[in-house]
Amino acid sequence: MYSNLILRTEGLSKSFILHEQQKHIPSAQNVSLEVKAGKLTALTGASGTGKSSFLKCIYRTYLPTEGAIYYHTDDGEWLDLAKASEREILELRRAEISFVTQFLHCLPRQSTVDVVAKPLLDLGIERIEAKDQAKELLSQIKLPERLWEISPATFSGGEKQRVNLARAMILHPRLLLLDEPTASLDPVSIPRVIEMVRSVKKAGTGILAIFHDQELVKELADFEINLVPTN
Ligand SMILES: Nc1ncnc2c1ncn2[C@@H]1O[C@H](COP(=O)(O)OP(=O)(O)O)[C@@H](O)[C@H]1O
Ligand SMILES: [Mg+2]
């Protein structure tokens, strides 16, 4: 496989079984796609076609029902995430794969700098160094300095979402998964988030993204995979 490939899924399917009702709910079916370094692959398709489920399979929140998820690790090896151990998955989430949704989960008393520095602290980087890097990133994304020492819990949707992305970016992940990161934003905040996604691409991260708006797909996507309704 090519060296700029970060991720390649082959025939990935996810179904849910509701045991109580003995029901079988098909979600994403037979999806094969690629994500390349520094490029964005957009997952499109009507609501309910399994886009979010697919992303969760990559992050292994869900175990896929069928298919393979080949991921090119920082060590230069190919690992099938569908078969990887829980330990391997946790390690990848800590160091290489980030996931951003439209909601930032934060604690009311945790400062913005601490929220953004957390992934570095989890990697064992010293507190002062981690905070310095967080501050540098916050100034890069032009988040007003008066907000740095307070909790994002009180921020506007746009400010919160920029912190959310900053936290995912600080690791320079190899793979970034985005599930409608701009869905709840006001029109002024959207260009700022777009700018951040561009800079993540430039830094070489491969991105797999779902956008609520086709305009964003046009603006940011290098490749597009359209999921079709099943059954
Ligand atoms: N945890 C779950 N349990 C049962 N069904 C689910 C679960 N998550 C998603 N689904 C079902 O999978 C299908 C696809 O959902 P989803 O992946 O959220 O689609 P999309 O993101 O494209 O709107 C839907 O029919 C949904 O109800
Ligand atoms: Mg969804």
Tab-separated table of C-alpha atoms and ligand atoms in Angstrom:
chain	number	residue	atom	x	y	z
A	1	MET	CA	0.000	0.000	0.000
A	2	TYR	CA	1.138	3.590	-0.584
A	3	SER	CA	3.074	5.357	2.120
A	4	ASN	CA	0.797	8.433	2.213
A	5	LEU	CA	-2.169	6.233	3.073
A	6	ILE	CA	-3.261	6.533	6.692
A	7	LEU	CA	-6.453	4.514	6.609
A	8	ARG	CA	-8.150	2.110	4.267
A	9	THR	CA	-11.411	0.349	4.992
A	10	GLU	CA	-12.547	-2.680	3.034
A	11	GLY	CA	-16.181	-3.685	2.959
A	12	LEU	CA	-16.917	-2.265	6.365
A	13	SER	CA	-20.439	-2.897	7.635
A	14	LYS	CA	-22.201	-2.238	10.891
A	15	SER	CA	-25.546	-3.621	11.998
A	16	PHE	CA	-27.228	-3.335	15.337
A	17	ILE	CA	-29.120	-6.179	16.924
A	18	LEU	CA	-31.833	-5.185	19.344
A	19	HIS	CA	-32.165	-8.406	21.284
A	20	GLU	CA	-35.269	-7.471	23.222
A	21	GLN	CA	-37.245	-6.777	20.083
A	22	GLN	CA	-35.347	-9.368	18.029
A	23	LYS	CA	-34.715	-6.657	15.500
A	24	HIS	CA	-31.813	-6.231	13.132
A	25	ILE	CA	-30.965	-2.628	12.192
A	26	PRO	CA	-28.565	-2.181	9.298
A	27	SER	CA	-26.313	0.874	9.488
A	28	ALA	CA	-23.289	1.605	7.217
A	29	GLN	CA	-23.040	-1.204	4.657
A	30	ASN	CA	-20.025	-2.362	2.681
A	31	VAL	CA	-18.048	0.881	2.856
A	32	SER	CA	-14.580	0.939	1.309
A	33	LEU	CA	-12.619	4.171	1.476
A	34	GLU	CA	-9.196	5.682	1.950
A	35	VAL	CA	-7.796	8.538	3.986
A	36	LYS	CA	-4.479	10.044	2.960
A	37	ALA	CA	-2.008	12.191	4.862
A	38	GLY	CA	-2.817	15.888	4.514
A	39	LYS	CA	-6.117	15.175	2.746
A	40	LEU	CA	-9.742	15.185	3.790
A	41	THR	CA	-12.164	12.423	2.879
A	42	ALA	CA	-15.801	13.479	3.360
A	43	LEU	CA	-18.532	10.977	4.222
A	44	THR	CA	-21.809	12.171	2.775
A	45	GLY	CA	-25.311	10.716	2.501
A	46	ALA	CA	-28.779	11.235	3.903
A	47	SER	CA	-29.490	11.123	7.613
A	48	GLY	CA	-29.571	7.553	8.899
A	49	THR	CA	-27.257	6.069	6.268
A	50	GLY	CA	-24.716	5.189	8.943
A	51	LYS	CA	-22.129	7.966	8.706
A	52	SER	CA	-21.752	8.441	12.458
A	53	SER	CA	-21.779	4.672	13.039
A	54	PHE	CA	-18.996	4.296	10.490
A	55	LEU	CA	-16.837	6.904	12.247
A	56	LYS	CA	-17.491	5.220	15.580
A	57	CYS	CA	-16.331	1.913	14.107
A	58	ILE	CA	-13.042	3.539	13.090
A	59	TYR	CA	-12.622	4.934	16.609
A	60	ARG	CA	-13.800	1.522	17.850
A	61	THR	CA	-16.589	2.947	19.989
A	62	TYR	CA	-18.465	0.288	17.988
A	63	LEU	CA	-17.101	-3.014	16.825
A	64	PRO	CA	-17.777	-3.406	13.095
A	65	THR	CA	-19.933	-6.334	12.009
A	66	GLU	CA	-17.925	-7.072	8.881
A	67	GLY	CA	-14.892	-5.830	7.008
A	68	ALA	CA	-11.413	-4.531	7.733
A	69	ILE	CA	-10.012	-1.171	8.885
A	70	TYR	CA	-6.354	-0.985	7.944
A	71	TYR	CA	-4.587	1.794	9.796
A	72	HIS	CA	-1.007	2.841	9.097
A	73	THR	CA	0.581	3.418	12.495
A	74	ASP	CA	3.300	5.916	13.342
A	75	ASP	CA	5.608	2.890	13.625
A	76	GLY	CA	5.009	2.210	9.946
A	77	GLU	CA	2.925	-0.912	10.453
A	78	TRP	CA	-0.546	-1.792	9.199
A	79	LEU	CA	-2.976	-2.661	11.940
A	80	ASP	CA	-6.550	-3.875	11.397
A	81	LEU	CA	-8.529	-1.759	13.863
A	82	ALA	CA	-11.447	-4.169	13.556
A	83	LYS	CA	-9.264	-6.807	15.218
A	84	ALA	CA	-6.956	-4.704	17.394
A	85	SER	CA	-6.984	-5.275	21.147
A	86	GLU	CA	-8.584	-2.780	23.535
A	87	ARG	CA	-5.103	-1.877	24.718
A	88	GLU	CA	-3.873	-1.104	21.221
A	89	ILE	CA	-6.966	1.024	20.590
A	90	LEU	CA	-6.538	3.018	23.800
A	91	GLU	CA	-2.906	3.645	22.959
A	92	LEU	CA	-3.807	4.886	19.459
A	93	ARG	CA	-6.501	7.173	20.882
A	94	ARG	CA	-3.963	8.576	23.289
A	95	ALA	CA	-1.264	9.244	20.733
A	96	GLU	CA	-2.459	9.151	17.107
A	97	ILE	CA	-6.209	9.245	16.529
A	98	SER	CA	-8.512	12.092	17.611
A	99	PHE	CA	-12.291	12.348	17.405
A	100	VAL	CA	-14.270	15.597	17.460
A	101	THR	CA	-18.056	15.861	17.561
A	102	GLN	CA	-20.227	18.950	17.766
A	103	PHE	CA	-20.093	18.913	21.555
A	104	LEU	CA	-17.227	19.709	23.876
A	105	HIS	CA	-17.298	17.752	27.092
A	106	CYS	CA	-15.563	19.748	29.786
A	107	LEU	CA	-15.639	20.208	33.517
A	108	PRO	CA	-17.007	23.460	34.946
A	109	ARG	CA	-13.835	24.250	36.866
A	110	GLN	CA	-11.224	23.196	34.333
A	111	SER	CA	-9.546	26.108	32.559
A	112	THR	CA	-9.365	26.284	28.772
A	113	VAL	CA	-5.580	25.937	28.867
A	114	ASP	CA	-5.929	22.757	30.925
A	115	VAL	CA	-8.595	21.324	28.617
A	116	VAL	CA	-6.349	21.846	25.583
A	117	ALA	CA	-3.189	20.649	27.366
A	118	LYS	CA	-4.827	17.442	28.653
A	119	PRO	CA	-3.862	15.142	25.747
A	120	LEU	CA	-0.210	16.157	26.210
A	121	LEU	CA	-0.368	15.569	29.962
A	122	ASP	CA	-1.849	12.138	29.250
A	123	LEU	CA	1.203	11.416	27.109
A	124	GLY	CA	3.449	12.212	30.053
A	125	ILE	CA	4.627	15.629	28.885
A	126	GLU	CA	5.521	17.989	31.718
A	127	ARG	CA	2.855	20.366	32.943
A	128	ILE	CA	4.704	23.596	32.101
A	129	GLU	CA	5.628	22.406	28.623
A	130	ALA	CA	2.096	21.131	27.964
A	131	LYS	CA	0.551	24.416	29.068
A	132	ASP	CA	3.005	26.429	26.967
A	133	GLN	CA	2.071	24.422	23.897
A	134	ALA	CA	-1.631	24.861	24.697
A	135	LYS	CA	-1.185	28.629	24.979
A	136	GLU	CA	0.701	28.791	21.731
A	137	LEU	CA	-2.097	26.937	19.976
A	138	LEU	CA	-4.771	29.139	21.583
A	139	SER	CA	-3.019	32.238	20.337
A	140	GLN	CA	-2.635	30.688	16.888
A	141	ILE	CA	-6.391	30.117	16.706
A	142	LYS	CA	-6.908	33.659	18.041
A	143	LEU	CA	-8.971	32.702	21.051
A	144	PRO	CA	-9.006	35.899	23.180
A	145	GLU	CA	-6.508	35.646	26.014
A	146	ARG	CA	-9.091	36.682	28.621
A	147	LEU	CA	-10.763	33.284	28.051
A	148	TRP	CA	-7.720	31.101	28.598
A	149	GLU	CA	-7.931	30.738	32.356
A	150	ILE	CA	-11.669	30.165	32.593
A	151	SER	CA	-13.707	27.079	31.790
A	152	PRO	CA	-15.089	26.655	28.256
A	153	ALA	CA	-18.344	25.521	29.913
A	154	THR	CA	-19.519	29.142	29.761
A	155	PHE	CA	-18.294	29.877	26.213
A	156	SER	CA	-20.370	30.536	23.116
A	157	GLY	CA	-20.857	27.598	20.725
A	158	GLY	CA	-18.165	28.880	18.386
A	159	GLU	CA	-15.580	29.444	21.100
A	160	LYS	CA	-16.305	26.025	22.598
A	161	GLN	CA	-15.898	24.320	19.275
A	162	ARG	CA	-12.566	25.998	18.606
A	163	VAL	CA	-11.340	24.721	21.981
A	164	ASN	CA	-12.680	21.285	21.063
A	165	LEU	CA	-10.672	21.273	17.835
A	166	ALA	CA	-7.602	22.732	19.519
A	167	ARG	CA	-7.643	19.869	22.011
A	168	ALA	CA	-7.777	17.379	19.136
A	169	MET	CA	-5.041	19.208	17.195
A	170	ILE	CA	-2.471	19.603	19.929
A	171	LEU	CA	-1.210	16.050	19.504
A	172	HIS	CA	-0.759	16.486	15.758
A	173	PRO	CA	-2.754	13.285	15.286
A	174	ARG	CA	-2.116	11.126	12.241
A	175	LEU	CA	-5.871	10.643	11.854
A	176	LEU	CA	-8.638	13.073	12.799
A	177	LEU	CA	-12.298	12.021	12.791
A	178	LEU	CA	-14.856	14.841	12.608
A	179	ASP	CA	-18.590	14.283	13.116
A	180	GLU	CA	-20.437	17.468	12.096
A	181	PRO	CA	-18.036	19.807	13.904
A	182	THR	CA	-19.820	22.922	12.634
A	183	ALA	CA	-23.424	21.731	13.009
A	184	SER	CA	-24.319	23.945	15.955
A	185	LEU	CA	-22.281	27.019	15.045
A	186	ASP	CA	-23.240	30.557	14.186
A	187	PRO	CA	-22.231	31.827	10.726
A	188	VAL	CA	-19.349	33.909	12.122
A	189	SER	CA	-17.689	30.910	13.790
A	190	ILE	CA	-17.855	28.582	10.794
A	191	PRO	CA	-15.013	30.245	8.815
A	192	ARG	CA	-12.777	30.047	11.897
A	193	VAL	CA	-13.377	26.334	12.249
A	194	ILE	CA	-12.768	25.895	8.515
A	195	GLU	CA	-9.460	27.709	8.949
A	196	MET	CA	-8.483	25.311	11.719
A	197	VAL	CA	-9.372	22.256	9.642
A	198	ARG	CA	-7.238	23.655	6.820
A	199	SER	CA	-4.271	24.084	9.111
A	200	VAL	CA	-4.644	20.504	10.395
A	201	LYS	CA	-4.567	19.278	6.790
A	202	LYS	CA	-1.508	21.371	6.075
A	203	ALA	CA	0.265	19.800	9.039
A	204	GLY	CA	-0.170	16.404	7.358
A	205	THR	CA	-3.040	14.890	9.333
A	206	GLY	CA	-5.422	12.648	7.408
A	207	ILE	CA	-9.044	13.633	8.061
A	208	LEU	CA	-12.273	11.670	7.750
A	209	ALA	CA	-15.195	14.055	8.187
A	210	ILE	CA	-18.969	14.352	8.156
A	211	PHE	CA	-20.326	17.851	7.507
A	212	HIS	CA	-23.930	18.946	7.853
A	213	ASP	CA	-23.534	21.297	4.927
A	214	GLN	CA	-22.553	20.435	1.348
A	215	GLU	CA	-20.803	23.819	1.063
A	216	LEU	CA	-18.220	22.666	3.596
A	217	VAL	CA	-17.657	19.467	1.643
A	218	LYS	CA	-16.974	21.543	-1.449
A	219	GLU	CA	-14.651	23.780	0.458
A	220	LEU	CA	-12.620	21.221	2.385
A	221	ALA	CA	-12.897	17.745	0.866
A	222	ASP	CA	-10.311	16.148	-1.406
A	223	PHE	CA	-12.361	12.954	-1.719
A	224	GLU	CA	-16.030	12.214	-1.156
A	225	ILE	CA	-17.736	8.922	-0.326
A	226	ASN	CA	-21.509	8.886	-0.480
A	227	LEU	CA	-23.337	6.394	1.725
A	228	VAL	CA	-26.622	5.126	0.342
A	229	PRO	CA	-29.658	4.018	2.318
A	230	THR	CA	-29.806	0.271	2.991
A	231	ASN	CA	-32.722	-2.193	2.764
B	1	LIG	N1	-26.272	2.441	19.268
B	1	LIG	C1	-27.208	2.145	18.356
B	1	LIG	N2	-28.105	1.153	18.567
B	1	LIG	C2	-29.043	0.842	17.640
B	1	LIG	N3	-29.155	1.460	16.440
B	1	LIG	C3	-28.276	2.453	16.176
B	1	LIG	C4	-27.264	2.857	17.108
B	1	LIG	N4	-26.538	3.862	16.551
B	1	LIG	C5	-27.071	4.086	15.332
B	1	LIG	N5	-28.115	3.239	15.106
B	1	LIG	C6	-28.932	3.157	13.875
B	1	LIG	O1	-28.056	3.094	12.754
B	1	LIG	C7	-28.592	3.811	11.656
B	1	LIG	C8	-27.574	4.851	11.191
B	1	LIG	O2	-27.389	5.845	12.190
B	1	LIG	P1	-26.209	6.901	12.148
B	1	LIG	O3	-24.921	6.161	12.054
B	1	LIG	O4	-26.379	7.830	13.287
B	1	LIG	O5	-26.485	7.637	10.754
B	1	LIG	P2	-26.082	9.091	10.218
B	1	LIG	O6	-24.927	9.572	11.032
B	1	LIG	O7	-25.733	8.870	8.768
B	1	LIG	O8	-27.284	9.932	10.356
B	1	LIG	C9	-29.902	4.433	12.148
B	1	LIG	O9	-30.954	3.583	11.732
B	1	LIG	C10	-29.742	4.425	13.648
B	1	LIG	O10	-30.984	4.355	14.298
B	2	MG	MG	-24.684	11.294	12.242
